[in-house]
């Protein structure tokens, strides 16, 4: 079936470095993608989204890149801080699905001092 | 601004007991509402979603049910809990269309 998966289950980066979290999706009909951050014991928090008519979108310290040709999504975090340590999920959906999200299994980002 | 509330935050229940988890949304009208379950170290599994009062769609057959008695209230229930029902339950809302879902802080359910 369709799935959204992550290339790496864990990622460790030094404080101040840039982080890149990757995500592959398999549903070519997906047209809306979201990145969430989940801290321990809390619900996922919306970070940034991107629609399929865009290749790149920037937020505060975060950038999402979408490559529809290879069905790949990435989240870049600039100047990673200790507060960025969390599990990051990508999610995808498509119009006509009541916007049901399909989530990847998540990447644990650990920021080292 | 919109807010979403879930309660309780944690719950310990014996096998075979009933369940009722409540979720309410404030600051918006006619939201899409969702119930998810998350196993430890895993992604989110959609259980139910609702696009309006009394409209419930089930994604996974199981002994859980959902109801939407009011526009901004979503309830997850069970008549008899199983050990396998343990997990982290999350409620979410969205404005529909190409809009993100926003999550509550979840209920940690432990079945003994």
Coordinates of N, CA, C and O in Angstrom, one line a residue, chain B:
Chain B
X1 N -7.7 32.9 18.9 CA -7.0 31.8 18.3 C -7.6 30.5 18.6 O -8.4 30.4 19.6
X2 N -7.3 29.5 17.8 CA -7.9 28.2 18.1 C -7.1 27.4 19.1 O -5.9 27.4 19.1
X3 N -7.8 26.6 19.9 CA -7.2 25.7 20.8 C -7.9 24.4 20.9 O -9.1 24.3 20.5
X4 N -7.1 23.4 21.2 CA -7.7 22.0 21.3 C -7.4 21.5 22.7 O -6.2 21.6 23.1
X5 N -8.3 20.9 23.3 CA -8.1 20.3 24.6 C -8.5 18.8 24.6 O -9.5 18.4 24.1
X6 N -7.6 18.1 25.3 CA -7.9 16.6 25.5 C -7.8 16.3 26.9 O -6.9 16.8 27.6
X7 N -8.7 15.4 27.4 CA -8.5 15.0 28.8 C -9.1 13.6 28.9 O -10.0 13.2 28.1
X8 N -8.6 12.8 29.9 CA -7.5 13.2 30.8 C -6.2 13.1 30.1 O -6.1 12.5 29.0
X9 N -5.1 13.5 30.8 CA -3.8 13.4 30.2 C -3.2 12.0 30.3 O -2.5 11.5 29.5
X10 N -3.6 11.4 31.4 CA -3.2 10.0 31.6 C -4.4 9.2 32.2 O -5.2 9.8 32.9
X11 N -4.4 7.9 31.9 CA -5.5 7.1 32.4 C -5.0 5.7 32.5 O -4.4 5.1 31.6
X12 N -5.4 5.1 33.6 CA -5.1 3.7 33.8 C -6.4 3.0 34.1 O -7.1 3.3 35.0
X13 N -6.6 1.9 33.2 CA -7.9 1.3 33.3 C -7.7 -0.3 33.3 O -6.8 -0.8 32.7
X14 N -8.6 -1.0 34.0 CA -8.5 -2.5 33.9 C -9.1 -3.0 32.6 O -9.9 -2.4 32.0
X15 N -8.6 -4.2 32.2 CA -9.1 -4.8 31.1 C -10.6 -5.0 31.3 O -11.1 -5.4 32.3
X16 N -11.4 -4.8 30.2 CA -12.8 -5.0 30.3 C -13.6 -3.8 30.7 O -14.9 -3.9 30.7
X17 N -13.0 -2.8 31.2 CA -13.7 -1.6 31.6 C -14.0 -0.7 30.4 O -13.4 -0.8 29.4
X18 N -15.0 0.2 30.6 CA -15.3 1.1 29.5 C -14.3 2.3 29.4 O -13.5 2.5 30.3
X19 N -14.4 3.0 28.3 CA -13.5 4.1 28.1 C -14.3 5.3 27.5 O -15.2 5.1 26.6
X20 N -13.9 6.5 27.9 CA -14.4 7.7 27.3 C -13.4 8.8 27.3 O -13.0 9.2 28.4
X21 N -12.8 9.1 26.2 CA -11.9 10.2 26.1 C -12.5 11.4 25.3 O -13.2 11.2 24.3
X22 N -12.3 12.6 25.8 CA -13.0 13.7 25.2 C -12.0 14.7 24.6 O -10.9 14.9 25.1
X23 N -12.5 15.3 23.6 CA -11.6 16.3 22.9 C -12.6 17.5 22.5 O -13.7 17.2 22.0
X24 N -12.1 18.7 22.8 CA -12.9 19.8 22.4 C -12.0 20.9 21.7 O -10.8 21.0 22.0
X25 N -12.6 21.6 20.8 CA -11.9 22.6 20.0 C -12.6 23.9 20.2 O -13.8 24.0 20.3
X26 N -11.8 25.0 20.4 CA -12.3 26.3 20.6 C -11.8 27.2 19.5 O -10.7 27.1 19.0
X27 N -12.6 28.2 19.2 CA -12.1 29.3 18.3 C -12.3 29.0 16.8 O -11.7 29.7 16.0
X28 N -13.1 28.0 16.5 CA -13.3 27.7 15.1 C -14.7 27.0 15.0 O -15.2 26.5 15.9
X29 N -15.2 27.0 13.8 CA -16.5 26.3 13.5 C -16.4 25.3 12.5 O -15.6 25.4 11.5
X30 N -17.2 24.2 12.6 CA -17.2 23.1 11.7 C -15.8 22.6 11.3 O -15.5 22.4 10.1
X31 N -15.0 22.3 12.3 CA -13.7 21.7 12.0 C -13.8 20.3 11.6 O -14.8 19.6 11.9
X32 N -12.8 19.8 10.8 CA -12.6 18.3 10.7 C -11.9 17.9 12.0 O -11.0 18.5 12.5
X33 N -12.4 16.7 12.5 CA -11.8 16.2 13.7 C -11.3 14.8 13.5 O -11.9 14.0 12.7
X34 N -10.2 14.5 14.2 CA -9.5 13.2 14.0 C -9.1 12.6 15.4 O -8.8 13.3 16.3
X35 N -9.2 11.3 15.4 CA -8.6 10.5 16.5 C -7.5 9.7 16.0 O -7.7 8.9 15.0
X36 N -6.3 9.7 16.6 CA -5.2 8.9 16.3 C -4.7 8.1 17.5 O -4.9 8.5 18.6
X37 N -4.0 7.0 17.2 CA -3.3 6.3 18.2 C -1.9 6.2 17.8 O -1.5 5.9 16.6
X38 N -1.0 6.3 18.8 CA 0.4 6.3 18.5 C 1.1 5.2 19.5 O 1.0 5.4 20.7
X39 N 1.7 4.2 18.9 CA 2.4 3.3 19.7 C 3.8 3.9 20.0 O 4.3 4.7 19.3
X40 N 4.4 3.4 21.1 CA 5.7 3.9 21.5 C 6.7 3.9 20.4 O 6.9 2.8 19.7
X41 N 7.4 5.0 20.1 CA 8.4 5.0 19.1 C 7.9 4.9 17.6 O 8.7 4.6 16.7
X42 N 6.6 5.1 17.4 CA 6.1 4.9 16.1 C 5.3 6.1 15.6 O 5.2 7.1 16.3
X43 N 4.9 6.0 14.4 CA 4.1 7.1 13.8 C 2.6 7.0 14.3 O 2.3 6.2 15.2
X44 N 1.8 7.8 13.7 CA 0.4 7.9 14.1 C -0.5 7.1 13.2 O -0.4 7.2 12.0
X45 N -1.4 6.4 13.8 CA -2.4 5.6 13.1 C -3.8 6.3 13.2 O -4.2 6.5 14.3
X46 N -4.4 6.7 12.1 CA -5.7 7.3 12.1 C -6.7 6.3 12.5 O -6.8 5.2 11.9
X47 N -7.6 6.6 13.5 CA -8.6 5.7 14.0 C -10.0 6.2 13.4 O -10.7 5.4 12.8
X48 N -10.3 7.4 13.6 CA -11.6 8.0 13.2 C -11.4 9.4 12.7 O -10.5 10.1 13.2
X49 N -12.3 9.8 11.8 CA -12.3 11.2 11.5 C -13.8 11.6 11.2 O -14.6 10.8 10.9
X50 N -14.0 12.9 11.4 CA -15.4 13.5 11.2 C -15.3 14.8 10.5 O -14.6 15.7 10.9
X51 N -16.2 15.0 9.5 CA -16.3 16.2 8.8 C -17.5 17.0 9.3 O -17.7 18.2 8.8
X52 N -18.3 16.5 10.2 CA -19.5 17.2 10.7 C -20.1 16.5 11.8 O -19.8 15.3 12.1
X53 N -21.1 17.2 12.4 CA -21.8 16.6 13.6 C -22.5 15.3 13.1 O -23.1 15.2 12.1
X54 N -22.3 14.2 13.9 CA -22.9 12.9 13.6 C -22.3 12.2 12.5 O -22.7 11.0 12.2
X55 N -21.2 12.7 11.8 CA -20.6 12.1 10.7 C -19.2 11.5 11.2 O -18.3 12.3 11.5
X56 N -19.2 10.2 11.2 CA -18.0 9.5 11.7 C -17.5 8.5 10.6 O -18.3 7.7 10.2
X57 N -16.2 8.6 10.3 CA -15.6 7.6 9.4 C -14.6 6.8 10.2 O -13.8 7.4 10.9
X58 N -14.7 5.5 10.1 CA -13.7 4.6 10.8 C -12.7 4.1 9.9 O -13.0 3.7 8.7
X59 N -11.4 4.2 10.3 CA -10.3 3.7 9.5 C -9.8 2.3 9.8 O -9.3 1.6 9.0
X60 N -10.0 2.0 11.1 CA -9.4 0.7 11.5 C -10.5 -0.1 12.3 O -11.0 0.4 13.3
X61 N -10.9 -1.3 11.9 CA -11.9 -2.0 12.7 C -11.3 -2.4 14.0 O -10.2 -3.0 14.1
X62 N -12.1 -2.2 15.1 CA -11.6 -2.5 16.4 C -12.7 -2.3 17.4 O -13.8 -2.0 17.0
X63 N -12.4 -2.4 18.7 CA -13.5 -2.3 19.6 C -13.6 -0.9 20.1 O -14.2 -0.6 21.2
X64 N -13.1 0.1 19.4 CA -13.3 1.5 19.7 C -14.4 2.1 18.9 O -14.6 1.6 17.7
X65 N -15.0 3.2 19.3 CA -16.0 3.9 18.6 C -15.8 5.4 18.8 O -15.1 5.8 19.8
X66 N -16.3 6.2 17.9 CA -16.2 7.7 18.1 C -17.6 8.3 17.9 O -18.4 7.8 17.2
X67 N -17.7 9.4 18.5 CA -19.0 10.2 18.4 C -18.7 11.7 18.3 O -17.7 12.1 18.9
X68 N -19.5 12.4 17.7 CA -19.4 13.9 17.6 C -20.8 14.5 17.9 O -21.5 14.8 17.0
X69 N -21.1 14.6 19.2 CA -22.4 15.1 19.6 C -22.6 16.6 19.4 O -23.7 17.1 19.2
X70 N -21.5 17.3 19.3 CA -21.5 18.8 19.1 C -20.5 19.1 18.0 O -19.5 18.3 17.8
X71 N -20.6 20.3 17.5 CA -19.7 20.7 16.4 C -18.2 20.6 16.8 O -17.4 20.2 15.9
X72 N -17.9 21.0 18.0 CA -16.5 21.0 18.4 C -16.1 20.0 19.5 O -15.2 20.3 20.2
X73 N -16.9 19.0 19.5 CA -16.6 17.9 20.5 C -16.5 16.6 19.9 O -17.4 16.2 19.1
X74 N -15.5 15.9 20.2 CA -15.2 14.6 19.6 C -14.9 13.6 20.7 O -14.0 13.9 21.6
X75 N -15.5 12.5 20.8 CA -15.4 11.5 21.9 C -14.9 10.2 21.4 O -15.5 9.7 20.4
X76 N -14.0 9.6 22.0 CA -13.5 8.2 21.7 C -14.0 7.3 22.8 O -13.7 7.6 24.0
X77 N -14.6 6.2 22.5 CA -15.2 5.3 23.5 C -14.9 3.9 23.2 O -14.5 3.5 22.1
X78 N -15.1 3.1 24.3 CA -15.0 1.7 24.2 C -15.9 1.1 25.3 O -16.0 1.6 26.4
X79 N -16.6 0.0 25.0 CA -17.4 -0.7 26.0 C -16.6 -1.6 26.8 O -16.9 -1.7 28.0
X80 N -15.6 -2.2 26.2 CA -14.7 -3.1 27.0 C -13.3 -3.1 26.5 O -13.0 -3.5 25.4
X81 N -12.4 -2.5 27.3 CA -11.1 -2.3 26.8 C -10.3 -3.6 26.8 O -10.5 -4.5 27.6
X82 N -9.4 -3.7 25.8 CA -8.5 -4.8 25.7 C -7.0 -4.3 26.0 O -6.7 -3.1 26.0
X83 N -6.2 -5.3 26.4 CA -4.8 -4.9 26.6 C -4.2 -4.2 25.4 O -3.4 -3.3 25.6
X84 N -4.5 -4.6 24.3 CA -4.0 -4.0 23.0 C -4.4 -2.6 22.8 O -3.9 -1.9 21.9
X85 N -5.4 -2.1 23.6 CA -5.8 -0.7 23.5 C -4.9 0.3 24.1 O -5.1 1.5 24.0
X86 N -3.9 -0.2 24.9 CA -2.9 0.7 25.5 C -2.2 1.5 24.4 O -1.9 1.0 23.3
X87 N -2.0 2.8 24.7 CA -1.3 3.6 23.8 C -1.5 5.1 24.1 O -2.0 5.5 25.1
X88 N -1.0 5.9 23.2 CA -1.1 7.3 23.3 C -2.1 7.8 22.3 O -1.9 7.6 21.1
X89 N -3.2 8.4 22.7 CA -4.3 8.8 21.9 C -4.3 10.3 21.7 O -4.2 11.1 22.6
X90 N -4.3 10.6 20.4 CA -4.3 12.0 20.0 C -5.5 12.5 19.3 O -6.0 11.8 18.4
X91 N -6.0 13.6 19.6 CA -7.1 14.3 18.9 C -6.5 15.4 18.1 O -5.5 16.1 18.5
X92 N -7.1 15.7 16.9 CA -6.6 16.7 16.0 C -7.8 17.4 15.3 O -8.8 16.8 15.2
X93 N -7.5 18.6 14.9 CA -8.6 19.3 14.1 C -7.9 20.0 13.0 O -6.7 20.3 13.0
X94 N -8.7 20.2 11.9 CA -8.2 21.0 10.8 C -9.4 21.8 10.3 O -10.5 21.5 10.5
X95 N -9.0 22.9 9.5 CA -10.1 23.7 8.9 C -10.5 23.1 7.6 O -11.4 23.7 6.9
X96 N -10.0 21.9 7.2 CA -10.3 21.3 5.9 C -9.5 21.9 4.8 O -8.6 22.7 5.0
X97 N -9.7 21.3 3.6 CA -8.9 21.7 2.5 C -7.4 21.5 2.7 O -7.0 20.6 3.4
X98 N -6.6 22.3 2.1 CA -5.1 22.1 2.3 C -4.7 22.9 3.5 O -4.0 23.9 3.4
X99 N -5.1 22.5 4.6 CA -4.8 23.1 5.9 C -4.2 22.0 6.8 O -4.7 20.9 6.8
X100 N -3.2 22.4 7.6 CA -2.6 21.4 8.5 C -3.6 20.9 9.6 O -4.5 21.6 10.0
X101 N -3.3 19.8 10.1 CA -4.0 19.3 11.3 C -3.2 19.8 12.5 O -2.0 19.8 12.6
X102 N -4.0 20.2 13.6 CA -3.4 20.6 14.8 C -3.8 19.7 15.9 O -5.0 19.4 16.1
X103 N -2.8 19.3 16.7 CA -3.0 18.2 17.7 C -3.1 18.7 19.1 O -2.5 19.7 19.5
X104 N -3.9 17.9 19.9 CA -3.9 18.1 21.3 C -2.7 17.5 21.9 O -1.8 16.9 21.2
X105 N -2.6 17.5 23.2 CA -1.4 17.0 23.9 C -1.6 15.5 24.3 O -0.7 14.9 24.9
X106 N -2.7 14.9 23.9 CA -2.8 13.4 24.0 C -3.2 12.9 25.3 O -3.1 13.6 26.4
X107 N -3.7 11.6 25.3 CA -4.0 10.9 26.5 C -3.2 9.6 26.5 O -3.2 8.8 25.6
X108 N -2.4 9.4 27.6 CA -1.6 8.2 27.7 C -2.5 7.2 28.4 O -2.9 7.3 29.6
X109 N -2.9 6.1 27.7 CA -3.8 5.1 28.2 C -3.1 3.8 28.5 O -2.4 3.3 27.6
X110 N -3.2 3.4 29.7 CA -2.5 2.1 30.1 C -3.6 1.2 30.6 O -4.5 1.5 31.4
X111 N -3.6 -0.1 30.0 CA -4.6 -1.1 30.4 C -3.9 -2.1 31.2 O -2.8 -2.7 30.8
X112 N -4.5 -2.4 32.4 CA -3.9 -3.4 33.3 C -4.7 -4.7 33.3 O -5.9 -4.7 33.1

